[in-house]
């Protein structure tokens, strides 16, 4: 029997778990848009990795005596809404969503995980976040597409901006609703800490867009 | 370096691999229709198992010096067409497709695998096919739904029939096109063997529909 987890830890593991589960199902769906079998396999491989992360987070919650489904429930609506409002229209939009969405989520969770009191939970979160590594595939594909057809860059830049906007809207809904999670954030240095986090997220987002040849 | 694989073995591993890959992506998409987080997790778990099968089959081909993507290419269109023509309209149709489609495929590949000359390839195919086991979950969910709302049984019975029909149409397209695979089938006992296989598939299909309380 493991030690009980405090409320912020349960919330963080649960929102990350449901985030990985929905990322899995959306990435796997988007694999249908792939122009070749090799591209399909690449996106499906990313999706399968997200499912593995989900499984590890869920098992950690369950081993600590927490009902994973009940813990994930408060995050179902904001995460589903995010995905419903950012359904990719084509393969490139799907790729960019995978890269930008994953990047934003990783930056955000990594910061918040720093405030977790539970060492094993923190280590698990950081370990799950470290295991991505398909980013180069996305950067290569998007860069090639823009080189072949420069006119798409404007639309894709807008798409990237929309992804961030929708993510921030849903993050704010969660913050209003989940005091435990918000405390983790504020505990990192009060409101000044939140401003710092937002600047950090925005800078990294701009760097990712630039890597694909897109304006943030 | 492994022994070279003969043409029927490459074809069988490749069609099964692409079948697992598409089953993965369609099941993961259908998980979005789940009425609860627990149901979503159950279908996503089935999907993740299919991806694991895909990976093992692909790795076996690659280790034998075969380009997996090139080997899968001839089967892209028939399998994609099958899925496009059997897109589930709701959660129950998705569940039945998972169960009926998986059952048909397993029966078919298990029969054909018996003709493979390569022992290790045959063992791999049988091992991948043996690892399903989520069938009871589907049977339970569909049975509950019919008990709660008996009127759906008629529609779902028609859906099951459509799944078999579309599967047979695509299987025939593959048979016409791929002599190597067809030889495997005919090698099992000539045209009489094919009739026997079809009877066997149909009997098992009827048993699966009956287990869900549906007419075949």
Coordinates of C-alpha atoms in Angstrom, one line a residue:
Chain A
X1 CA 0.0 0.0 0.0
X2 CA 1.5 3.3 -1.0
X3 CA 1.3 6.6 0.8
X4 CA -1.9 8.6 0.2
X5 CA -1.6 11.4 -2.4
X6 CA -2.6 15.0 -1.5
X7 CA -5.3 16.7 -3.6
X8 CA -3.0 18.7 -5.8
X9 CA -1.0 15.6 -6.7
X10 CA -4.2 13.6 -7.5
X11 CA -5.4 16.5 -9.7
X12 CA -2.2 16.9 -11.5
X13 CA -1.8 13.1 -12.2
X14 CA -5.4 12.9 -13.3
X15 CA -5.5 15.9 -15.7
X16 CA -2.2 14.7 -17.2
X17 CA -3.6 11.1 -17.5
X18 CA -6.8 12.3 -19.2
X19 CA -4.7 14.6 -21.4
X20 CA -2.6 11.7 -22.5
X21 CA -5.7 9.6 -23.2
X22 CA -7.4 12.2 -25.4
X23 CA -4.1 13.0 -27.1
X24 CA -3.8 9.3 -27.9
X25 CA -7.3 9.1 -29.4
X26 CA -7.0 12.3 -31.3
X27 CA -3.6 11.6 -32.7
X28 CA -4.7 8.1 -33.7
X29 CA -7.7 9.6 -35.5
X30 CA -5.5 12.2 -37.2
X31 CA -3.3 9.3 -38.5
X32 CA -6.1 8.7 -41.0
X33 CA -5.2 11.9 -42.7
X34 CA -1.6 10.7 -43.4
X35 CA -0.5 11.0 -47.0
X36 CA 1.6 7.8 -46.8
X37 CA 1.8 4.6 -44.8
X38 CA 5.2 5.8 -43.4
X39 CA 3.6 9.0 -42.1
X40 CA 0.6 7.1 -40.7
X41 CA 3.0 4.8 -38.8
X42 CA 4.9 7.8 -37.4
X43 CA 1.8 9.5 -36.0
X44 CA 0.4 6.2 -34.8
X45 CA 3.7 5.6 -32.9
X46 CA 3.4 8.9 -31.2
X47 CA -0.2 8.1 -30.3
X48 CA 0.8 4.7 -28.9
X49 CA 3.4 6.4 -26.7
X50 CA 0.7 8.7 -25.2
X51 CA -1.4 5.6 -24.3
X52 CA 1.6 4.2 -22.5
X53 CA 1.9 7.4 -20.5
X54 CA -1.8 7.3 -19.7
X55 CA -1.5 3.7 -18.4
X56 CA 1.4 4.6 -16.1
X57 CA -0.3 7.6 -14.6
X58 CA -3.6 5.7 -14.2
X59 CA -1.8 2.8 -12.5
X60 CA 0.0 5.2 -10.2
X61 CA -3.3 6.7 -9.1
X62 CA -4.9 3.3 -8.7
X63 CA -1.9 1.9 -6.7
X64 CA -2.3 4.9 -4.3
X65 CA -6.0 3.9 -3.7
X66 CA -7.4 6.6 -5.9
X67 CA -10.2 5.8 -8.4
X68 CA -8.6 7.0 -11.7
X69 CA -11.9 7.5 -13.5
X70 CA -13.4 9.6 -10.8
X71 CA -10.2 11.6 -10.5
X72 CA -10.2 12.3 -14.3
X73 CA -13.9 13.3 -14.5
X74 CA -13.4 17.0 -13.7
X75 CA -11.0 17.3 -16.6
X76 CA -13.1 15.5 -19.2
X77 CA -15.1 18.5 -20.4
X78 CA -12.3 21.1 -20.7
X79 CA -10.0 18.6 -22.5
X80 CA -12.8 17.3 -24.8
X81 CA -13.8 20.9 -25.6
X82 CA -10.2 21.8 -26.4
X83 CA -10.0 18.9 -28.9
X84 CA -13.5 19.5 -30.4
X85 CA -12.6 23.2 -31.0
X86 CA -9.3 22.3 -32.6
X87 CA -10.2 19.5 -35.0
X88 CA -7.6 19.5 -37.7
X89 CA -8.8 20.0 -41.3
X90 CA -5.9 18.2 -42.9
X91 CA -2.7 16.4 -42.3
X92 CA -0.5 19.4 -41.7
X93 CA -2.9 20.9 -39.2
X94 CA -2.9 17.6 -37.4
X95 CA 0.9 17.5 -37.3
X96 CA 1.2 21.0 -36.0
X97 CA -1.4 20.3 -33.3
X98 CA 0.5 17.3 -32.2
X99 CA 3.8 19.3 -32.0
X100 CA 2.4 22.6 -30.6
X101 CA -0.1 21.0 -28.2
X102 CA 2.4 18.5 -26.9
X103 CA 5.0 21.2 -26.4
X104 CA 2.6 23.5 -24.6
X105 CA 1.4 20.7 -22.3
X106 CA 4.9 19.6 -21.6
X107 CA 6.1 23.1 -20.7
X108 CA 3.1 23.6 -18.5
X109 CA 3.1 20.3 -16.6
X110 CA 6.9 20.4 -16.1
X111 CA 6.7 23.7 -14.4
X112 CA 3.8 22.7 -12.2
X113 CA 5.4 19.3 -11.3
X114 CA 8.2 21.2 -9.6
X115 CA 5.7 22.1 -6.8
X116 CA 4.6 18.6 -6.1
X117 CA 5.5 17.4 -2.6
X118 CA 5.4 13.7 -3.5
X119 CA 8.8 12.6 -4.9
X120 CA 7.6 9.5 -6.7
X121 CA 4.7 11.4 -8.4
X122 CA 7.0 14.2 -9.4
X123 CA 9.5 11.7 -10.9
X124 CA 6.7 9.9 -12.8
X125 CA 5.4 13.2 -14.3
X126 CA 8.9 14.3 -15.4
X127 CA 9.6 10.9 -16.8
X128 CA 6.4 10.8 -18.8
X129 CA 7.0 14.3 -20.1
X130 CA 10.6 13.5 -21.1
X131 CA 9.5 10.7 -23.4
X132 CA 8.4 12.4 -26.6
X133 CA 11.1 12.8 -29.2
X134 CA 9.0 12.7 -32.4
X135 CA 9.2 16.5 -32.7
X136 CA 11.8 16.4 -35.4
X137 CA 9.5 14.3 -37.7
X138 CA 6.9 17.1 -37.4
X139 CA 9.3 19.9 -38.0
X140 CA 10.7 18.2 -41.1
X141 CA 7.3 17.5 -42.6
X142 CA 5.9 21.0 -42.0
X143 CA 9.1 22.6 -43.3
X144 CA 9.0 20.5 -46.5
X145 CA 5.3 21.3 -47.0
X146 CA 5.9 25.1 -46.7
X147 CA 8.9 24.9 -49.1
X148 CA 6.7 23.1 -51.6
X149 CA 3.8 25.5 -51.2
X150 CA 4.7 28.7 -49.4
X151 CA 1.2 30.0 -49.5
X152 CA 0.1 27.6 -46.7
X153 CA 2.3 29.3 -44.2
X154 CA -0.2 32.0 -43.4
X155 CA -3.0 29.6 -42.7
X156 CA -0.8 27.4 -40.6
X157 CA 0.5 30.4 -38.6
X158 CA -3.2 31.3 -37.8
X159 CA -3.8 27.7 -36.8
X160 CA -0.9 27.7 -34.4
X161 CA -2.3 30.8 -32.8
X162 CA -5.7 29.3 -32.5
X163 CA -4.3 26.2 -30.8
X164 CA -2.6 28.4 -28.1
X165 CA -5.8 30.5 -27.6
X166 CA -8.0 27.5 -27.1
X167 CA -5.5 25.8 -24.8
X168 CA -5.3 29.0 -22.6
X169 CA -9.1 29.3 -22.5
X170 CA -9.5 25.7 -21.3
X171 CA -6.6 26.0 -18.8
X172 CA -8.3 29.0 -17.3
X173 CA -11.6 27.1 -16.9
X174 CA -9.6 24.4 -15.1
X175 CA -7.9 26.9 -12.9
X176 CA -11.2 28.6 -11.8
X177 CA -12.6 25.2 -11.0
X178 CA -9.8 23.3 -9.3
X179 CA -8.3 25.2 -6.3
X180 CA -5.9 22.4 -5.6
X181 CA -4.2 22.7 -9.0
X182 CA -4.2 26.5 -8.8
X183 CA -2.5 26.4 -5.5
X184 CA 0.3 24.4 -7.1
X185 CA 0.7 27.2 -9.6
X186 CA 0.5 30.1 -7.2
X187 CA 2.7 28.3 -4.7
X188 CA 5.5 28.7 -7.3
X189 CA 5.8 32.4 -6.6
X190 CA 2.4 34.0 -6.4
X191 CA 0.8 35.8 -9.3
X192 CA 4.3 36.9 -10.4
X193 CA 5.0 33.2 -10.8
X194 CA 2.0 32.8 -13.1
X195 CA 3.1 35.7 -15.3
X196 CA 6.5 34.2 -15.5
X197 CA 5.0 30.8 -16.5
X198 CA 2.9 32.4 -19.2
X199 CA 5.9 34.2 -20.6
X200 CA 7.9 31.0 -20.6
X201 CA 5.1 29.1 -22.4
X202 CA 4.8 31.9 -25.0
X203 CA 8.5 32.1 -25.6
X204 CA 8.8 28.3 -26.1
X205 CA 5.7 28.3 -28.3
X206 CA 7.2 31.0 -30.5
X207 CA 10.4 29.0 -30.8
X208 CA 8.5 25.9 -31.9
X209 CA 6.6 27.8 -34.5
X210 CA 9.8 29.4 -35.8
X211 CA 11.4 25.9 -36.0
X212 CA 8.6 25.0 -38.5
X213 CA 9.1 28.2 -40.4
X214 CA 5.9 29.8 -39.0
X215 CA 5.2 33.1 -37.3
X216 CA 3.8 32.7 -33.8
Chain B
X1 CA 20.2 -12.0 -40.6
X2 CA 17.1 -14.1 -40.8
X3 CA 16.0 -16.4 -43.6
X4 CA 14.2 -14.8 -46.5
X5 CA 10.5 -15.1 -46.4
X6 CA 8.5 -16.5 -49.4
X7 CA 5.9 -14.3 -51.2
X8 CA 2.8 -15.8 -49.4
X9 CA 4.4 -15.3 -46.0
X10 CA 5.3 -11.6 -46.8
X11 CA 1.8 -11.0 -48.1
X12 CA 0.1 -12.6 -45.0
X13 CA 2.3 -10.7 -42.5
X14 CA 1.8 -7.5 -44.4
X15 CA -1.9 -7.6 -44.8
X16 CA -2.2 -8.6 -41.1
X17 CA 0.1 -5.7 -40.1
X18 CA -1.8 -3.1 -42.1
X19 CA -5.0 -4.6 -40.7
X20 CA -3.8 -4.2 -37.2
X21 CA -2.6 -0.6 -37.9
X22 CA -6.0 0.4 -39.3
X23 CA -7.9 -1.4 -36.6
X24 CA -5.8 0.6 -34.1
X25 CA -6.6 3.9 -35.7
X26 CA -10.3 3.2 -36.2
X27 CA -10.8 1.8 -32.6
X28 CA -9.0 4.8 -31.1
X29 CA -11.2 7.1 -33.1
X30 CA -14.3 5.2 -32.1
X31 CA -13.2 5.6 -28.4
X32 CA -14.4 9.2 -28.8
X33 CA -18.0 7.9 -29.0
X34 CA -17.7 6.2 -25.5
X35 CA -20.4 7.2 -23.1
X36 CA -18.0 7.1 -20.1
X37 CA -14.3 7.4 -19.2
X38 CA -14.3 3.7 -18.3
X39 CA -15.7 2.7 -21.6
X40 CA -13.2 5.0 -23.4
X41 CA -10.3 3.4 -21.5
X42 CA -11.6 -0.1 -22.4
X43 CA -11.7 0.6 -26.2
X44 CA -8.4 2.5 -26.1
X45 CA -6.8 -0.5 -24.4
X46 CA -8.0 -2.7 -27.2
X47 CA -6.6 -0.2 -29.7
X48 CA -3.3 -0.1 -28.0
X49 CA -3.0 -3.9 -28.2
X50 CA -3.6 -3.7 -31.9
X51 CA -0.7 -1.3 -32.3
X52 CA 1.5 -3.6 -30.4
X53 CA 0.6 -6.4 -32.8
X54 CA 1.3 -4.1 -35.8
X55 CA 4.7 -3.3 -34.4
X56 CA 5.6 -7.0 -33.9
X57 CA 4.6 -7.9 -37.5
X58 CA 6.3 -4.9 -39.0
X59 CA 9.5 -5.7 -37.0
X60 CA 9.4 -9.3 -38.2
X61 CA 9.2 -8.2 -41.8
X62 CA 12.0 -5.6 -41.4
X63 CA 14.3 -8.2 -39.7
X64 CA 13.8 -10.5 -42.7
X65 CA 15.0 -7.7 -45.0
X66 CA 11.5 -6.8 -46.3
X67 CA 10.5 -3.1 -46.6
X68 CA 7.3 -3.2 -44.4
X69 CA 5.7 -0.1 -46.0
X70 CA 6.2 -1.4 -49.5
X71 CA 4.8 -4.8 -48.4
X72 CA 1.7 -3.3 -46.9
X73 CA 1.0 -1.0 -49.9
X74 CA -1.2 -3.4 -51.9
X75 CA -3.5 -3.8 -48.9
X76 CA -4.0 -0.1 -48.1
X77 CA -6.9 0.5 -50.4
X78 CA -9.0 -2.6 -49.6
X79 CA -8.6 -2.1 -45.8
X80 CA -9.2 1.6 -46.0
X81 CA -12.2 1.0 -48.1
X82 CA -13.6 -1.5 -45.7
X83 CA -13.3 1.0 -42.8
X84 CA -14.6 3.9 -44.8
X85 CA -17.7 1.9 -45.8
X86 CA -18.3 0.7 -42.2
X87 CA -17.8 3.9 -40.2
X88 CA -19.8 3.4 -37.0
X89 CA -22.7 5.9 -36.3
X90 CA -22.6 5.5 -32.6
X91 CA -20.9 3.8 -29.7
X92 CA -22.8 0.4 -30.1
X93 CA -22.0 0.1 -33.8
X94 CA -18.3 0.8 -32.9
X95 CA -18.3 -1.9 -30.3
X96 CA -19.9 -4.4 -32.6
X97 CA -17.5 -3.6 -35.4
X98 CA -14.6 -4.1 -33.0
X99 CA -15.9 -7.5 -31.9
X100 CA -17.3 -8.8 -35.2
X101 CA -14.5 -7.4 -37.3
X102 CA -11.8 -8.8 -35.0
X103 CA -13.5 -12.1 -34.8
X104 CA -13.8 -12.5 -38.6
X105 CA -10.2 -11.4 -39.1
X106 CA -8.9 -13.8 -36.4
X107 CA -10.8 -16.8 -37.9
X108 CA -9.6 -16.0 -41.4
X109 CA -6.0 -15.4 -40.6
X110 CA -5.8 -18.4 -38.2
X111 CA -6.9 -20.7 -41.0
X112 CA -4.6 -19.2 -43.6
X113 CA -1.6 -19.2 -41.2
X114 CA -1.9 -23.0 -41.0
X115 CA -0.5 -23.1 -44.6
X116 CA 2.6 -21.0 -43.9
X117 CA 5.8 -22.9 -44.4
X118 CA 7.8 -20.6 -42.2
X119 CA 7.6 -21.8 -38.6
X120 CA 8.5 -18.6 -36.9
X121 CA 6.1 -16.5 -39.0
X122 CA 3.3 -18.9 -38.3
X123 CA 4.0 -18.8 -34.6
X124 CA 4.1 -15.0 -34.6
X125 CA 0.7 -14.8 -36.5
X126 CA -0.9 -17.3 -34.1
X127 CA 0.5 -15.5 -31.1
X128 CA -0.7 -12.1 -32.3
X129 CA -4.2 -13.5 -33.0
X130 CA -4.4 -15.2 -29.6
X131 CA -4.0 -11.9 -27.8
X132 CA -7.4 -10.3 -27.9
X133 CA -9.6 -11.1 -24.9
X134 CA -11.6 -7.9 -24.6
X135 CA -14.6 -9.7 -26.3
X136 CA -16.5 -10.2 -23.0
X137 CA -16.5 -6.4 -22.5
X138 CA -18.3 -5.9 -25.8
X139 CA -20.7 -8.7 -25.3
X140 CA -21.7 -7.3 -21.9
X141 CA -22.2 -3.7 -23.2
X142 CA -24.2 -4.7 -26.2
X143 CA -26.4 -7.1 -24.2
X144 CA -27.1 -4.4 -21.6
X145 CA -28.0 -1.9 -24.3
X146 CA -30.5 -4.3 -25.9
X147 CA -32.0 -5.1 -22.6
X148 CA -32.5 -1.4 -21.9
X149 CA -33.8 -0.6 -25.4
X150 CA -34.9 -3.8 -27.3
X151 CA -35.8 -1.8 -30.4
X152 CA -32.1 -1.3 -31.2
X153 CA -31.6 -5.0 -31.9
X154 CA -33.0 -4.9 -35.4
X155 CA -30.7 -2.0 -36.5
X156 CA -27.7 -3.7 -34.9
X157 CA -28.4 -7.0 -36.5
X158 CA -28.4 -5.3 -39.9
X159 CA -25.2 -3.6 -39.0
X160 CA -23.5 -6.9 -38.2
X161 CA -24.6 -8.3 -41.6
X162 CA -23.3 -5.2 -43.4
X163 CA -19.9 -5.7 -41.6
X164 CA -19.6 -9.2 -43.0
X165 CA -20.7 -8.2 -46.4
X166 CA -18.2 -5.4 -46.7
X167 CA -15.4 -7.6 -45.3
X168 CA -16.1 -10.4 -47.9
X169 CA -16.2 -7.8 -50.8
X170 CA -12.8 -6.5 -49.8
X171 CA -11.4 -10.0 -49.1
X172 CA -12.4 -11.0 -52.6
X173 CA -10.7 -7.9 -54.1
X174 CA -7.5 -8.9 -52.3
X175 CA -7.8 -12.6 -53.5
X176 CA -8.2 -11.5 -57.2
X177 CA -5.2 -9.2 -56.9
X178 CA -2.8 -11.3 -54.8
X179 CA -2.0 -14.7 -56.2
X180 CA 0.4 -15.5 -53.4
X181 CA -2.2 -15.2 -50.7
X182 CA -4.8 -17.0 -52.8
X183 CA -2.4 -19.9 -53.2
X184 CA -2.2 -20.2 -49.4
X185 CA -6.0 -20.5 -49.3
X186 CA -6.3 -22.9 -52.2
X187 CA -3.4 -24.9 -50.9
X188 CA -5.5 -25.8 -47.9
X189 CA -7.7 -28.1 -49.9
X190 CA -8.6 -26.5 -53.2
X191 CA -11.9 -24.8 -53.8
X192 CA -13.6 -27.2 -51.4
X193 CA -11.3 -25.8 -48.8
X194 CA -12.4 -22.3 -49.5
X195 CA -16.1 -23.3 -49.2
X196 CA -15.2 -25.0 -45.9
X197 CA -13.4 -21.8 -44.7
X198 CA -16.4 -19.6 -45.6
X199 CA -18.8 -22.0 -43.8
X200 CA -16.5 -21.9 -40.8
X201 CA -16.3 -18.1 -40.8
X202 CA -20.1 -17.8 -41.1
X203 CA -20.8 -20.2 -38.3
X204 CA -18.5 -18.4 -35.9
X205 CA -19.9 -15.0 -37.0
X206 CA -23.4 -16.3 -36.2
X207 CA -22.2 -17.5 -32.8
X208 CA -20.7 -14.1 -32.0
X209 CA -23.9 -12.3 -33.0
X210 CA -26.0 -14.7 -30.9
X211 CA -23.7 -14.1 -27.9
X212 CA -24.7 -10.4 -28.2
X213 CA -28.4 -11.3 -28.5
X214 CA -28.4 -10.5 -32.2
X215 CA -29.6 -12.4 -35.3
X216 CA -26.9 -13.0 -37.8

